[in-house]
Short mmCIF file of C-alpha atoms in Angstrom, two decimals:
data_model
loop_
_atom_site.label_atom_id
_atom_site.label_comp_id
_atom_site.label_asym_id
_atom_site.label_seq_id
_atom_site.Cartn_x
_atom_site.Cartn_y
_atom_site.Cartn_z
CA MET A 1 142.93 101.94 75.90
CA SER A 2 139.74 99.93 76.09
CA ASP A 3 138.47 98.53 79.36
CA LEU A 4 138.90 94.89 80.19
CA ASN A 5 135.92 92.74 79.43
CA LYS A 6 134.70 89.83 81.46
CA ARG A 7 136.39 87.25 79.26
CA ASP A 8 139.77 88.98 79.57
CA VAL A 9 139.50 89.14 83.33
CA GLU A 10 138.67 85.46 83.64
CA ALA A 11 141.48 84.55 81.29
CA LEU A 12 144.02 86.61 83.21
CA LEU A 13 143.01 85.23 86.58
CA GLY A 14 142.90 81.72 85.16
CA GLY A 15 146.49 81.85 84.04
CA ARG A 16 145.83 82.40 80.34
CA THR A 17 147.07 85.24 78.14
CA PRO A 18 144.48 87.22 76.22
CA GLU A 19 145.50 88.87 73.01
CA GLY A 20 147.02 92.31 73.53
CA LEU A 21 147.36 91.84 77.30
CA GLU A 22 150.68 90.02 77.42
CA PRO A 23 152.37 92.45 79.85
CA LEU A 24 149.47 92.24 82.27
CA ALA A 25 149.34 88.43 82.06
CA ALA A 26 153.08 88.28 82.77
CA LEU A 27 152.60 90.50 85.80
CA VAL A 28 149.84 88.29 87.16
CA GLU A 29 152.02 85.23 86.70
CA ARG A 30 154.93 86.89 88.46
CA LEU A 31 152.63 87.86 91.29
CA ARG A 32 151.34 84.33 91.55
CA ARG A 33 154.87 82.93 91.65
CA GLU A 34 156.59 85.49 93.81
CA ALA A 35 153.81 85.86 96.35
CA SER A 36 154.26 82.23 97.32
CA LEU A 37 157.07 82.63 99.74
CA SER A 38 159.16 79.89 101.16
CA VAL A 39 159.06 79.42 104.90
CA ASP A 40 162.15 79.02 107.03
CA PRO A 41 162.69 75.26 107.54
CA ALA A 42 163.01 75.55 111.32
CA THR A 43 159.83 77.60 111.50
CA ALA A 44 158.04 75.18 109.20
CA LYS A 45 159.05 72.21 111.36
CA GLN A 46 157.78 73.97 114.45
CA HIS A 47 154.48 74.87 112.78
CA VAL A 48 153.92 71.29 111.64
CA ALA A 49 154.60 69.90 115.10
CA VAL A 50 152.24 72.36 116.72
CA ALA A 51 149.52 71.66 114.17
CA ALA A 52 149.84 67.90 114.64
CA ALA A 53 149.65 68.28 118.40
CA ALA A 54 146.62 70.55 118.10
CA SER A 55 144.83 68.05 115.89
CA ARG A 56 145.51 65.27 118.40
CA GLU A 57 144.15 67.36 121.23
CA ALA A 58 141.08 68.41 119.26
CA PRO A 59 137.95 66.36 119.92
CA VAL A 60 137.35 63.75 117.27
CA PRO A 61 133.89 63.96 115.69
CA ALA A 62 131.77 60.96 114.92
CA THR A 63 133.09 59.22 111.81
CA VAL A 64 130.23 56.79 111.27
CA PRO A 65 129.03 57.30 107.67
CA GLY A 66 125.46 58.42 107.46
CA SER A 67 125.22 59.11 111.15
CA THR A 68 122.69 61.86 111.70
CA VAL A 69 123.46 62.23 115.39
CA ARG A 70 125.82 65.02 116.17
CA PRO A 71 128.85 64.10 118.23
CA LEU A 72 128.77 64.95 121.89
CA TRP A 73 131.27 67.77 121.64
CA ARG A 74 129.29 69.26 118.76
CA ARG A 75 126.06 69.09 120.75
CA ARG A 76 127.84 70.74 123.62
CA THR A 77 129.04 73.46 121.29
CA VAL A 78 125.53 74.07 119.99
CA PHE A 79 124.12 74.18 123.49
CA ALA A 80 126.87 76.53 124.61
CA GLY A 81 126.11 78.74 121.63
CA LEU A 82 122.47 78.82 122.59
CA LEU A 83 123.31 79.69 126.16
CA SER A 84 125.57 82.49 124.99
CA THR A 85 122.52 84.50 123.93
CA ILE A 86 120.41 86.37 126.43
CA PHE A 87 117.26 84.69 125.19
CA GLY A 88 118.85 81.34 125.68
CA LYS A 89 119.73 82.20 129.25
CA VAL A 90 116.25 83.46 130.02
CA PHE A 91 114.63 80.43 128.44
CA ALA A 92 116.89 78.01 130.26
CA GLY A 93 116.26 79.80 133.55
CA ALA A 94 112.51 79.72 133.06
CA VAL A 95 112.54 76.03 132.25
CA ALA A 96 114.70 75.24 135.25
CA LEU A 97 112.50 77.32 137.57
CA ALA A 98 109.31 75.71 136.30
CA ALA A 99 110.76 72.25 136.70
CA ALA A 100 112.00 72.99 140.22
CA THR A 101 108.68 74.53 141.27
CA ALA A 102 106.67 71.66 139.87
CA GLY A 103 108.84 69.12 141.62
CA ALA A 104 108.74 70.95 144.92
CA GLY A 105 104.99 71.50 144.61
CA THR A 106 104.41 67.83 144.01
CA ALA A 107 106.53 66.99 147.01
CA GLY A 108 104.65 69.58 149.07
CA VAL A 109 107.71 71.36 150.33
CA LEU A 110 106.91 74.78 148.96
CA PRO A 111 106.14 77.66 151.34
CA ASP A 112 102.53 77.73 152.45
CA PRO A 113 101.26 80.53 150.18
CA VAL A 114 102.95 79.04 147.15
CA GLN A 115 101.85 75.55 148.05
CA GLU A 116 98.27 76.74 148.48
CA PHE A 117 98.44 78.39 145.11
CA PHE A 118 99.90 75.22 143.67
CA ASP A 119 97.05 73.22 145.20
CA GLY A 120 94.52 75.87 144.28
CA SER A 121 92.26 73.65 142.21
CA HIS A 122 91.85 71.06 144.96
CA GLU A 123 91.24 73.74 147.55
CA ILE A 124 88.50 75.34 145.46
CA GLU A 125 86.76 72.01 145.06
CA ARG A 126 86.94 71.43 148.78
CA LEU A 127 85.46 74.87 149.52
CA VAL A 128 82.60 74.32 147.09
CA GLU A 129 81.80 71.01 148.69
CA GLN A 130 81.88 72.59 152.13
CA VAL A 131 79.43 75.31 151.09
CA ARG A 132 77.16 72.69 149.59
CA LEU A 133 77.08 70.69 152.80
CA GLN A 134 76.31 73.82 154.81
CA GLU A 135 73.35 74.52 152.56
CA GLN A 136 72.12 70.99 153.07
CA ASP A 137 72.35 71.33 156.82
CA GLN A 138 70.39 74.57 156.72
CA LEU A 139 67.66 72.95 154.64
CA HIS A 140 67.45 70.04 157.08
CA LEU A 141 67.09 72.41 159.98
CA GLN A 142 64.34 74.28 158.17
CA ASP A 143 62.53 71.03 157.45
CA GLN A 144 62.80 69.88 161.00
CA THR A 145 61.51 73.20 162.22
CA GLN A 146 58.57 73.03 159.85
CA LEU A 147 57.79 69.48 160.91
CA GLN A 148 57.92 70.41 164.54
CA ASP A 149 55.60 73.33 163.88
CA GLN A 150 53.19 71.19 161.94
CA THR A 151 53.25 68.45 164.57
CA ARG A 152 52.62 70.99 167.28
CA ASP A 153 49.76 72.46 165.28
CA ARG A 154 48.21 69.04 164.80
CA ASP A 155 48.57 68.18 168.42
CA GLN A 156 46.98 71.42 169.41
CA LEU A 157 44.19 70.78 166.92
CA GLY A 158 43.66 67.30 168.36
CA GLU A 159 43.46 68.61 171.87
CA GLN A 160 40.85 71.08 170.77
CA THR A 161 38.66 68.48 168.96
CA GLY A 162 38.72 65.69 171.50
CA THR A 163 40.52 63.10 173.52
CA THR A 164 42.58 60.62 171.63
CA ASN A 165 42.62 57.05 172.68
CA THR A 166 46.08 55.74 172.84
CA THR A 167 45.07 52.35 171.66
CA GLN A 168 43.20 53.77 168.75
CA GLN A 169 46.15 55.89 167.85
CA GLN A 170 48.38 52.89 167.85
CA GLN A 171 45.93 50.98 165.75
CA GLN A 172 45.59 53.82 163.38
CA GLN A 173 49.29 54.14 163.19
CA GLN A 174 49.48 50.46 162.47
CA GLN A 175 46.91 50.83 159.79
CA GLY A 176 48.78 53.70 158.34
CA GLN A 177 51.98 51.68 158.29
CA ASP A 178 50.18 48.71 156.80
CA ASP A 179 48.81 50.91 154.12
CA ALA A 180 51.63 49.80 151.94
CA PRO A 181 50.35 50.98 148.58
CA ASN A 182 49.91 54.44 149.90
CA THR A 183 53.36 54.54 151.45
CA THR A 184 55.00 52.93 148.47
CA GLN A 185 53.32 55.38 146.21
CA GLN A 186 54.60 58.27 148.23
CA GLN A 187 58.09 56.89 148.28
CA GLN A 188 57.95 56.27 144.56
CA GLN A 189 56.81 59.79 143.97
CA GLN A 190 59.54 61.09 146.19
CA GLN A 191 61.99 58.83 144.46
CA GLN A 192 60.94 60.20 141.11
CA GLY A 193 61.53 63.66 142.39
CA GLN A 194 64.95 62.73 143.63
CA ASP A 195 65.98 60.93 140.49
CA ASN A 196 64.90 63.82 138.39
CA GLY A 197 67.70 65.81 139.99
CA THR A 198 66.99 69.03 138.12
CA ALA A 199 64.62 71.23 140.04
CA ASN A 200 63.74 69.00 142.87
CA GLN A 201 65.58 70.80 145.59
CA GLY A 202 63.05 71.73 148.16
CA SER A 203 60.26 70.23 146.10
CA THR A 204 57.29 68.78 147.89
CA THR A 205 55.33 65.84 146.67
CA THR A 206 52.13 65.08 148.39
CA ALA A 207 49.88 62.15 147.68
CA ALA A 208 48.04 60.95 150.72
CA GLY A 209 50.30 62.79 153.01
CA TYR A 210 53.29 65.08 152.77
CA GLY A 211 56.44 64.12 151.06
CA TYR A 212 59.57 66.18 151.02
CA GLY A 213 62.27 65.12 148.69
CA TYR A 214 65.68 66.67 148.48
CA GLY A 215 68.04 65.39 145.88
CA TYR A 216 71.46 66.89 145.33
CA GLY A 217 73.40 66.27 142.19
CA PRO A 218 73.51 63.30 139.97
CA GLY A 219 74.73 61.23 142.82
CA GLU A 220 78.35 60.93 143.70
CA PRO A 221 79.13 58.42 146.41
CA GLY A 222 78.14 59.81 149.74
CA ASN A 223 77.03 62.98 148.16
CA THR A 224 73.30 62.34 148.14
CA THR A 225 71.13 63.14 151.07
CA SER A 226 67.49 62.37 150.88
CA THR A 227 64.76 63.18 153.28
CA THR A 228 61.56 61.26 153.40
CA MET A 229 58.77 62.57 155.56
CA GLN A 230 55.39 61.09 155.64
CA HIS A 231 52.45 62.57 157.32
CA GLN A 232 49.57 60.22 157.31
CA TYR A 233 46.26 61.05 158.62
CA GLY A 234 44.60 57.77 159.15
CA PRO A 235 40.89 57.31 158.91
CA GLY A 236 40.66 56.57 162.62
CA GLU A 237 37.71 57.49 164.50
CA PRO A 238 36.44 60.92 164.72
CA GLY A 239 38.68 63.01 166.79
CA GLY A 240 41.65 60.75 166.27
CA ASN A 241 44.57 61.93 164.22
CA THR A 242 47.56 59.89 163.27
CA THR A 243 50.81 61.38 162.23
CA THR A 244 53.65 59.31 160.99
CA THR A 245 56.94 60.92 160.26
CA GLN A 246 59.88 59.22 158.63
CA ALA A 247 63.06 61.01 158.06
CA SER A 248 66.10 59.38 156.66
CA TYR A 249 69.45 60.90 155.96
CA GLY A 250 71.65 58.56 154.12
CA PRO A 251 74.57 58.70 151.79
CA GLY A 252 72.61 57.07 149.01
CA GLU A 253 73.87 54.92 146.24
CA PRO A 254 76.44 56.27 143.80
CA GLY A 255 74.87 58.04 140.92
CA SER A 256 71.34 56.92 141.56
CA GLY A 257 70.11 59.37 144.11
CA LYS A 258 68.40 56.61 146.00
CA PRO A 259 68.30 57.15 149.65
CA MET B 1 148.35 67.75 95.55
CA ASP B 2 146.92 64.39 94.63
CA GLN B 3 143.16 64.85 94.58
CA ALA B 4 142.48 61.14 94.96
CA GLY B 5 144.72 60.81 97.98
CA PHE B 6 143.42 63.88 99.75
CA PRO B 7 140.74 62.12 101.86
CA ALA B 8 143.30 59.72 103.32
CA LEU B 9 145.70 62.59 103.87
CA LEU B 10 143.05 64.60 105.66
CA GLU B 11 142.08 61.62 107.79
CA ALA B 12 145.67 61.12 108.82
CA ALA B 13 146.00 64.82 109.59
CA ARG B 14 142.90 64.64 111.77
CA ALA B 15 144.50 61.76 113.64
CA GLY B 16 147.55 63.93 114.30
CA ALA B 17 150.04 62.39 111.88
CA GLU B 18 152.94 64.77 111.40
CA TRP B 19 153.69 63.50 107.89
CA ALA B 20 150.20 64.49 106.81
CA TRP B 21 150.57 67.97 108.22
CA SER B 22 153.97 68.26 106.55
CA ARG B 23 152.35 67.56 103.18
CA LEU B 24 149.56 70.06 103.74
CA TYR B 25 151.97 72.65 105.06
CA ALA B 26 154.29 72.25 102.08
CA ASP B 27 151.41 72.88 99.70
CA LEU B 28 149.73 75.74 101.48
CA ALA B 29 152.23 77.54 103.70
CA GLY B 30 153.93 79.46 100.86
CA PRO B 31 150.78 81.00 99.34
CA VAL B 32 149.27 81.69 102.72
CA LEU B 33 152.44 83.36 103.94
CA GLY B 34 152.62 85.41 100.75
CA TYR B 35 149.01 86.48 101.19
CA LEU B 36 149.58 87.44 104.83
CA ARG B 37 152.71 89.37 104.00
CA THR B 38 151.30 91.21 101.02
CA ARG B 39 148.28 92.11 103.09
CA GLY B 40 150.50 93.76 105.67
CA ALA B 41 150.60 91.33 108.58
CA ALA B 42 153.01 92.59 111.24
CA GLU B 43 154.37 89.12 112.00
CA PRO B 44 153.33 87.00 109.03
CA GLU B 45 155.21 83.86 110.04
CA ASP B 46 153.73 83.90 113.53
CA LEU B 47 150.33 84.46 112.03
CA LEU B 48 150.92 81.56 109.67
CA GLY B 49 151.57 79.29 112.65
CA GLU B 50 148.34 80.46 114.29
CA VAL B 51 146.45 79.78 111.08
CA PHE B 52 147.63 76.18 110.94
CA VAL B 53 146.88 75.62 114.61
CA GLN B 54 143.31 76.77 114.05
CA VAL B 55 143.04 74.62 110.94
CA ALA B 56 144.28 71.62 112.90
CA ARG B 57 141.79 72.20 115.68
CA ASN B 58 138.85 72.48 113.29
CA ALA B 59 139.92 69.90 110.73
CA GLY B 60 137.37 67.49 112.16
CA THR B 61 134.53 69.69 111.02
CA PHE B 62 135.77 70.15 107.46
CA GLU B 63 134.09 68.30 104.63
CA GLY B 64 135.14 68.60 101.01
CA ASP B 65 137.90 68.11 98.49
CA TYR B 66 141.30 69.72 98.26
CA PRO B 67 140.23 72.96 96.51
CA ALA B 68 137.61 73.43 99.21
CA PHE B 69 140.24 72.74 101.86
CA ARG B 70 142.57 75.29 100.28
CA SER B 71 139.77 77.85 100.20
CA TRP B 72 138.97 77.10 103.82
CA VAL B 73 142.60 77.61 104.89
CA PHE B 74 142.67 81.00 103.17
CA THR B 75 139.42 81.88 104.86
CA VAL B 76 140.99 81.16 108.22
CA ALA B 77 144.05 83.18 107.25
CA HIS B 78 141.92 86.14 106.22
CA HIS B 79 140.00 86.08 109.49
CA ARG B 80 143.20 85.89 111.49
CA LEU B 81 144.54 88.83 109.52
CA VAL B 82 141.41 90.87 110.26
CA ASP B 83 141.72 89.98 113.96
CA GLU B 84 145.33 91.11 113.98
CA ARG B 85 144.42 94.41 112.34
CA ARG B 86 141.73 95.06 114.90
CA TYR B 87 144.12 94.24 117.69
CA ARG B 88 146.70 96.62 116.33
CA ALA B 89 144.07 99.34 115.87
CA ARG B 90 143.00 99.08 119.53
CA ARG B 91 146.53 99.02 120.88
CA PRO B 92 147.48 102.50 122.09
CA VAL B 93 150.56 104.19 120.75
CA GLU B 94 153.33 104.22 123.31
CA PRO B 95 154.41 107.68 124.44
CA GLY B 96 157.51 108.82 122.69
CA ALA B 97 157.14 106.38 119.85
CA ILE B 98 157.40 107.98 116.48
CA PRO B 99 154.62 106.92 114.12
CA ASP B 100 155.70 105.21 110.96
CA ALA B 101 153.87 107.81 108.94
CA ALA B 102 156.15 110.47 110.32
CA LEU B 103 159.12 108.50 109.04
CA GLY B 104 157.69 108.26 105.57
CA MET B 105 156.59 104.61 105.97
CA GLY B 106 152.91 105.14 106.48
CA ASP B 107 151.57 102.22 104.48
CA THR B 108 152.44 99.04 106.29
CA GLU B 109 151.26 96.96 103.38
CA VAL B 110 153.56 98.77 100.97
CA GLU B 111 156.38 98.23 103.41
CA ALA B 112 155.51 94.56 103.61
CA LEU B 113 155.44 94.32 99.86
CA ALA B 114 159.07 95.49 99.86
CA HIS B 115 159.97 92.04 101.17
CA LEU B 116 158.95 90.59 97.85
CA ALA B 117 161.69 89.75 95.44
CA THR B 118 160.73 92.22 92.77
CA GLY B 119 160.34 95.84 93.57
CA GLU B 120 158.26 96.41 90.48
CA VAL B 121 155.56 94.07 91.67
CA VAL B 122 155.64 95.77 95.04
CA ALA B 123 155.15 99.14 93.52
CA LEU B 124 152.37 97.98 91.26
CA LEU B 125 150.41 96.35 94.03
CA GLY B 126 150.82 99.51 96.06
CA THR B 127 148.77 101.34 93.47
CA LEU B 128 145.66 99.31 94.29
CA THR B 129 143.07 100.02 96.94
CA PRO B 130 143.03 97.61 99.89
CA GLU B 131 139.80 96.05 98.63
CA GLN B 132 141.21 95.52 95.14
CA ARG B 133 144.40 94.09 96.60
CA ASP B 134 142.42 91.73 98.82
CA VAL B 135 140.36 90.41 95.96
CA LEU B 136 143.21 90.06 93.49
CA LEU B 137 145.54 88.36 95.97
CA LEU B 138 142.86 85.89 97.04
CA ARG B 139 142.01 85.20 93.41
CA ILE B 140 145.62 84.96 92.16
CA VAL B 141 147.65 83.77 95.14
CA GLY B 142 144.91 81.88 96.91
CA ASP B 143 143.52 80.50 93.63
CA MET B 144 139.99 80.95 94.94
CA SER B 145 136.72 81.31 93.10
CA VAL B 146 134.67 84.49 92.99
CA GLU B 147 132.10 82.99 95.33
CA ASP B 148 134.73 81.98 97.89
CA VAL B 149 136.33 85.41 97.79
CA ALA B 150 132.94 87.05 98.15
CA ARG B 151 132.22 84.96 101.23
CA ILE B 152 135.59 85.81 102.78
CA VAL B 153 135.52 89.55 102.20
CA GLY B 154 131.81 89.84 102.97
CA ARG B 155 130.68 91.18 99.61
CA ARG B 156 128.44 90.03 96.82
CA PRO B 157 130.01 88.11 93.91
CA GLY B 158 129.11 90.98 91.60
CA ALA B 159 131.03 93.41 93.77
CA VAL B 160 134.03 91.06 93.79
CA LYS B 161 133.96 90.86 90.00
CA ALA B 162 133.87 94.64 89.77
CA LEU B 163 136.75 94.98 92.21
CA GLN B 164 138.94 92.49 90.38
CA ARG B 165 138.20 94.13 87.02
CA ARG B 166 139.04 97.60 88.28
CA GLY B 167 142.16 96.26 90.00
CA LEU B 168 143.42 94.63 86.82
CA GLU B 169 142.70 97.79 84.84
CA SER B 170 144.68 99.79 87.38
CA LEU B 171 147.60 97.37 87.08
CA ARG B 172 147.38 97.64 83.32
CA ARG B 173 147.53 101.43 83.39
CA SER B 174 150.40 101.30 85.83
CA LEU B 175 152.28 98.90 83.57
CA THR B 176 151.78 101.25 80.67
CA SER B 177 153.18 104.17 82.62
CA VAL B 178 156.14 102.03 83.72
CA THR B 179 156.84 101.12 80.16
CA ARG B 180 156.76 104.74 79.11
CA ALA B 181 158.61 106.34 82.02
CA GLY B 182 160.78 103.43 83.11
CA THR B 183 159.67 103.70 86.74
CA PRO B 184 156.43 102.50 88.32
CA THR B 185 153.74 104.93 89.21
CA VAL B 186 152.85 104.83 92.86
CA THR B 187 149.69 106.85 92.75
CA ARG B 188 146.92 104.84 94.35
CA ALA B 189 144.01 103.83 92.26
CA ARG B 190 140.56 105.04 93.14
#
């Protein structure tokens, strides 16, 4: 007895009768016919009623032809399937926590440590600005101390060389103030140092007198402090010394570094 | 089944029309019940009702023609049958109950096949392995393609073709022995 080939198998299962396999084909046909059992009419009626009721209760999907949007119940099923996995639960929890934290942080109702962490970038900027202002104050104090020392030294020097006429001093001071080109030049030089803004911190520019220029940063509004100090030693008469000191601390113009 | 009228019939069935379900039931209930019974379902008619309830609930998601619908209904029936087998396997044996095997009725499927009209067919199918019986019944009774059967039983199409060929060869040998001896051989094929 030879084995069945592929063609014989397909013929038998397709309801045809290959040559020499008539008994087997008859058996397959009997199986096909007798395996299809009739159902009790009462049972069949009950099954049909239950199936019809189940189909009416089932959610109706979208029937719009060409609609690419899944019906709501289908989307719910997909979302429920995603949530049924552990990764889905973790992901959904993380998203919900991040959203809740961001909202509470924006509203400022988080606990203090968390809120500070949430506002960390602003706090760091504020601390940096505070340190910068402290450094500026220290530099101002140092300048003032140096000016006081220099003034005291000059006064002591004047006392040693001779008596200074008050009127002459005033005249000399007036001359020094009227010496506009000299003063303008110093201010321009100081201004150049301030506008440079690179290595001008603590730099000293001296033309006819002493000029101290301090420029900080490229000049945010209110962030620029400039100090202008002029020490002029007028020609005066012998024994007369004139000292003029100007110090200005101003917010400056935005971005220009001008005092 | 009128192929051209199937879309309208399916639409009416989705809407819950009893006449539509009566038509579908009349076409499919007999083969599905025969498949469930020959595969050894404990309560095949109850299982048939459950199959149609599940089909009705999911009819909205089905897309295809009548052969595809028929294949889908048999797929549902096969899955329900597997669920019932697992349920029966987990159910503990009641104390004092005598196992069927001890009474000489160990093979539930063979016992179920006894309900068929012809004892010869019962005996011949009993000679097949469960996998061969599954494949041949789905191919013959369910009128399903090799690919559909492969998807249902979870095997490759090549494996399904091998199973159906070996099953038919076993039936052929059994028929030969019946012809010679006058009684069917009940030795199970390997």
